[in-house]
Coordinates of C-alpha atoms in Angstrom, one line a residue:
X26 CA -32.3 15.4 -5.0
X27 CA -29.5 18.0 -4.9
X28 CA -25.6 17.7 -3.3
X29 CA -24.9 21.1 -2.1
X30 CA -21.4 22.2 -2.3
X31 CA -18.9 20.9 -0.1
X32 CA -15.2 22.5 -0.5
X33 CA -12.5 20.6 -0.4
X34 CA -9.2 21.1 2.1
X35 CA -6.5 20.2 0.5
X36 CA -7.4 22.4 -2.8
X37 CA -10.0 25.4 -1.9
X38 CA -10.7 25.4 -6.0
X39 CA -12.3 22.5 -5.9
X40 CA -15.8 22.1 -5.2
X41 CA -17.9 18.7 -4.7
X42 CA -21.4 19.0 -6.7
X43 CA -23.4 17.4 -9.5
X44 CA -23.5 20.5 -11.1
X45 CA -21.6 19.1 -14.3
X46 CA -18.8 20.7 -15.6
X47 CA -15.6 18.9 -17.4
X48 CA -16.2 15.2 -16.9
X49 CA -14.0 12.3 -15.9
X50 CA -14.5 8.4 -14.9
X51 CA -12.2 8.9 -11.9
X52 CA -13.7 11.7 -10.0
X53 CA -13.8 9.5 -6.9
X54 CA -10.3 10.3 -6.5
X55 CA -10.5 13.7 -5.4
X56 CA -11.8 12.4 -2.3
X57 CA -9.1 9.8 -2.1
X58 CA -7.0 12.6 -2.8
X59 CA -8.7 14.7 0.3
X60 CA -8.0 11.4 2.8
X61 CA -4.3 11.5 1.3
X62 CA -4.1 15.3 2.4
X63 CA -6.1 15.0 5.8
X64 CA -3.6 11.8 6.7
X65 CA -0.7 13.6 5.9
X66 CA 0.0 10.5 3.6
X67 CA 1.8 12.5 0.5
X68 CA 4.2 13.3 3.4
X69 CA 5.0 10.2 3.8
X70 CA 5.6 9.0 0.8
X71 CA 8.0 11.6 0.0
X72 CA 9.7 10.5 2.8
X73 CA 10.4 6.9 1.2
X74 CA 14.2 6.7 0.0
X75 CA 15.0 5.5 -3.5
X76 CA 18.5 5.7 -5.0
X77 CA 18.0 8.6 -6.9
X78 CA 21.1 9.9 -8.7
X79 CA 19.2 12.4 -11.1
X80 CA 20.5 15.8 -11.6
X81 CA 17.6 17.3 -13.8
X82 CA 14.3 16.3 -13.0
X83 CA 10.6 17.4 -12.8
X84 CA 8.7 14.9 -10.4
X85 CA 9.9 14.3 -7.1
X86 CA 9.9 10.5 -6.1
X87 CA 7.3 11.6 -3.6
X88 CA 4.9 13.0 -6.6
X89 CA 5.5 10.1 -8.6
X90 CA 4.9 7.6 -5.5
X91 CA 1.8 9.9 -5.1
X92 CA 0.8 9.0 -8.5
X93 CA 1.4 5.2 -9.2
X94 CA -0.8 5.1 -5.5
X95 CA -3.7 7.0 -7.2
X96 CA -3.3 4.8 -10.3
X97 CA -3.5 1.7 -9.3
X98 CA -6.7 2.7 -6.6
X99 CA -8.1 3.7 -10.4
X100 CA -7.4 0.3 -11.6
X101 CA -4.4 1.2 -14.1
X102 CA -2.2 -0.8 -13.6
X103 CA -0.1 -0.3 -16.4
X104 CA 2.5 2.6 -16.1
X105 CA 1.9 3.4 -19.6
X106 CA -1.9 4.6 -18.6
X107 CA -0.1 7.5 -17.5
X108 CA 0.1 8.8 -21.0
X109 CA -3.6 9.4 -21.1
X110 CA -4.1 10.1 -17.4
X111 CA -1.8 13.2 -18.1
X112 CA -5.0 14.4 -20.0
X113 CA -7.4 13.6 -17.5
X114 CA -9.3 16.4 -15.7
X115 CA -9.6 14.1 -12.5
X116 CA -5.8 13.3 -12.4
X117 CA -5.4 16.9 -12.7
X118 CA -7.2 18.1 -10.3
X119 CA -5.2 15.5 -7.3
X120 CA -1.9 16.1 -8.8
X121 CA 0.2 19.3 -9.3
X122 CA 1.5 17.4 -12.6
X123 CA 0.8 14.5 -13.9
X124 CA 4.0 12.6 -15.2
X125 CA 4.4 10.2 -18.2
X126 CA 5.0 6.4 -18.1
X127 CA 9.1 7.2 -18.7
X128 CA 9.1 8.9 -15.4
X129 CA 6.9 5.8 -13.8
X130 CA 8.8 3.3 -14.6
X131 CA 11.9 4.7 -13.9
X132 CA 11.3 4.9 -10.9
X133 CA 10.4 1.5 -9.8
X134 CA 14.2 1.1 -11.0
X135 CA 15.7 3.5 -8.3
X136 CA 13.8 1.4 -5.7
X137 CA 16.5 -0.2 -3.6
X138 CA 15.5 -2.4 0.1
X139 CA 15.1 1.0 2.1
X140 CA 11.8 1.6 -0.6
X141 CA 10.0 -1.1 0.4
X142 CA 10.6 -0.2 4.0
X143 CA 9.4 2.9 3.6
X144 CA 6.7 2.2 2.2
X145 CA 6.0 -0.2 5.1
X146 CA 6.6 2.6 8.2
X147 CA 3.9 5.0 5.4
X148 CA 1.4 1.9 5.8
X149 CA 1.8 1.2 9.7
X150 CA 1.8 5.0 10.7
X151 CA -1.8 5.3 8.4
X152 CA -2.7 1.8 10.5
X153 CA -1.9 3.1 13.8
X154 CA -3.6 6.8 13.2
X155 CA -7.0 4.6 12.5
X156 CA -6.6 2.9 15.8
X157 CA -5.8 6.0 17.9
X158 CA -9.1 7.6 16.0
X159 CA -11.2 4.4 17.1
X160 CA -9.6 3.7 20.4
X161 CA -9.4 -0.1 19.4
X162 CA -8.0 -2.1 22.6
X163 CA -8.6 -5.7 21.0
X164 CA -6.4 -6.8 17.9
X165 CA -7.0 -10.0 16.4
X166 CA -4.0 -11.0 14.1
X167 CA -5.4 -12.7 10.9
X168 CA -2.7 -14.7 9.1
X169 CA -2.8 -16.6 5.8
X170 CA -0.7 -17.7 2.8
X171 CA -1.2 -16.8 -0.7
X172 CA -0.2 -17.9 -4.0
X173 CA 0.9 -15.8 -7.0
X174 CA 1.8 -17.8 -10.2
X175 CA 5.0 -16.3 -11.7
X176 CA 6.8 -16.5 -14.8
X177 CA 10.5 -15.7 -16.2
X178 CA 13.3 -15.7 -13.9
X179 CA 11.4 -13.6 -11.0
X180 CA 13.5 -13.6 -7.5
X181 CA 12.0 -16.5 -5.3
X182 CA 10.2 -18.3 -8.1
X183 CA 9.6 -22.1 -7.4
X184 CA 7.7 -25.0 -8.1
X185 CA 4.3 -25.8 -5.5
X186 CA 3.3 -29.6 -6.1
X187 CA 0.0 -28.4 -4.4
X188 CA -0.9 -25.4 -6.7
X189 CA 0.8 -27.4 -9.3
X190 CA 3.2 -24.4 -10.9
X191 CA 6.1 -22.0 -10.0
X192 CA 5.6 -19.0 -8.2
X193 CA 5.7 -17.3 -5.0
X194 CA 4.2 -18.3 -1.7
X195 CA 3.9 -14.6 0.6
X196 CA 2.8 -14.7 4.0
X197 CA 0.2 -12.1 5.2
X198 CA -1.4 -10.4 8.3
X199 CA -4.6 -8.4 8.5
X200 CA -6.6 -6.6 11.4
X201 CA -9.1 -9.3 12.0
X202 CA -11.7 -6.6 12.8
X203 CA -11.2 -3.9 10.1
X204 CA -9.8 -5.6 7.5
X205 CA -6.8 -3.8 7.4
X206 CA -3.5 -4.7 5.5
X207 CA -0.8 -5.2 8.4
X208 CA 2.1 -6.8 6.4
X209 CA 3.5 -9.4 3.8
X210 CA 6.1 -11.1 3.4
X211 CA 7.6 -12.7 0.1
X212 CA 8.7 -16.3 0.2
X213 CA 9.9 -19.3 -2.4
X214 CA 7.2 -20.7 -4.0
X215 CA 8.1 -23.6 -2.3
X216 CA 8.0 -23.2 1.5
X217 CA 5.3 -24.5 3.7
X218 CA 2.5 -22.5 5.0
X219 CA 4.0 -21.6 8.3
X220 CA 7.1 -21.3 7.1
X221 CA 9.0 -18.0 8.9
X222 CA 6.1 -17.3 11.1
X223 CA 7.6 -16.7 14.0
X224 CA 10.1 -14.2 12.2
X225 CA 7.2 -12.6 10.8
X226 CA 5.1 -12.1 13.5
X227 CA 7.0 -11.0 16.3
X228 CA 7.1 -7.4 14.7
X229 CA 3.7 -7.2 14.8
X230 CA 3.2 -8.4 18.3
X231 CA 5.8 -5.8 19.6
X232 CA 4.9 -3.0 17.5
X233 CA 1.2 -2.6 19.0
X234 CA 2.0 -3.9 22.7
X235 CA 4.6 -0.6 22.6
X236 CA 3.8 2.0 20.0
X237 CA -0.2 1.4 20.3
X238 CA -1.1 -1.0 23.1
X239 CA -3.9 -3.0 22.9
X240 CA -5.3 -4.6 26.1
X241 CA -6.3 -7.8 24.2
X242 CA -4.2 -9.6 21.2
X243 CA -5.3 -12.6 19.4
X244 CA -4.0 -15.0 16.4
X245 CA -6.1 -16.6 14.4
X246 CA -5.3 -19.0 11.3
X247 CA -6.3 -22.2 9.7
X248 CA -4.3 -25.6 10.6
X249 CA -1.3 -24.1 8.3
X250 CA -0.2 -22.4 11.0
X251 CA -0.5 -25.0 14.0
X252 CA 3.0 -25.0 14.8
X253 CA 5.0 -25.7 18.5
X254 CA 7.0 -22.5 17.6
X255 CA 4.0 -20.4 16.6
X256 CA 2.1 -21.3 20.2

């Protein structure tokens, strides 16, 4: 069976074939990479603010954003994978330049609040493109806790007597349909399931009966969650 070729958008050198050629375990992200482009998502990661103070520099946040994105969808999850990814035909072929593990993990330490809301407005404007493409009227609002065991002196560590060690307890939303990742919230590791709900939810609810209406909204949880204030 043959794959003829299929040229690729966002960089008209590349090529999609089994025809061999300089080989990589992460060739799966050039079509990440093409979803990125056709999204417009590197655009909106290089609109993401960071407190950045540098006068001489190489990577853009918005490169390096780009990068730790494509990294972790690899599964490295270490910055200092970057070293070898530098190398790495793949990586190469998604990114103008690939930067070292210095320039990584400096720049988690220029993240300041406006990051993470950034980050957040990148992740609702790639949710909301997916329902214009589908023309999805009904959105049923999945909610849950997790639990992440932490360790050290992490911001919002605390013990859970029902997990039975310190940590934090985020609450989550996902699109009960899709699958897709709405939003998260960090809380103590102490705080009961439902705990901020309402805070966290209301967002949501407005954000899709005004920027994307749906026609039918739902919430669905376990008992956690079977609050006064929540109904």
């Amino acid at each position: 069976m043959t794959l003829s070729k299929i040229p690729l958008q966002f960089n008209s050198k590349i090529d999609v074939s089994h025809t061999g050629g300089t080989l990589t375990s992460d060739s799966g992200l050039i079509l990440v990479q093409e979803f990125i482009h056709k999204t417009h998502l590197d655009q909106l990661l290089a609109q993401v603010p960071f407190n950045d103070q540098r006068k001489y520099w190489r990577h853009s946040n918005g490169q390096l954003l780009h990068q730790w994105l494509l990294q972790l969808i690899a599964g490295y999850r270490a910055d200092s994978a970057a070293n070898q990814l530098a190398k790495d035909p793949g990586f190469q072929l998604c990114l103008t330049q690939v930067a070292q593990q210095s320039s990584l993990s400096a720049l988690l330490k220029r993240a300041i609040p406006a990051t993470l809301a950034g980050m957040r407005r990148a992740n609702q404007a790639l949710l909301d493109l997916g329902r214009r493409q589908t023309n999805q009227q009904t959105l049923i609002l999945d909610l849950d806790s997790t639990y992440y065991e932490a360790f050290g002196h992490q911001e919002g560590v605390a013990y859970n007597s029902h997990y039975g060690c310190w940590g934090q307890h985020p609450i989550v939303a996902f699109d009960g349909q899709t699958g897709d990742f709405l939003d998260v919230k960090l809380r103590p590791g102490n705080v009961y399931t439902s705990t901020g709900v309402v805070d966290f939810i209301r967002p949501l609810i407005e954000h899709y009966q005004q920027s994307v209406p749906v026609t039918d909204l739902f919430c669905r949880a376990d008992s956690g969650f079977a609050t006064p204030e929540l109904y």
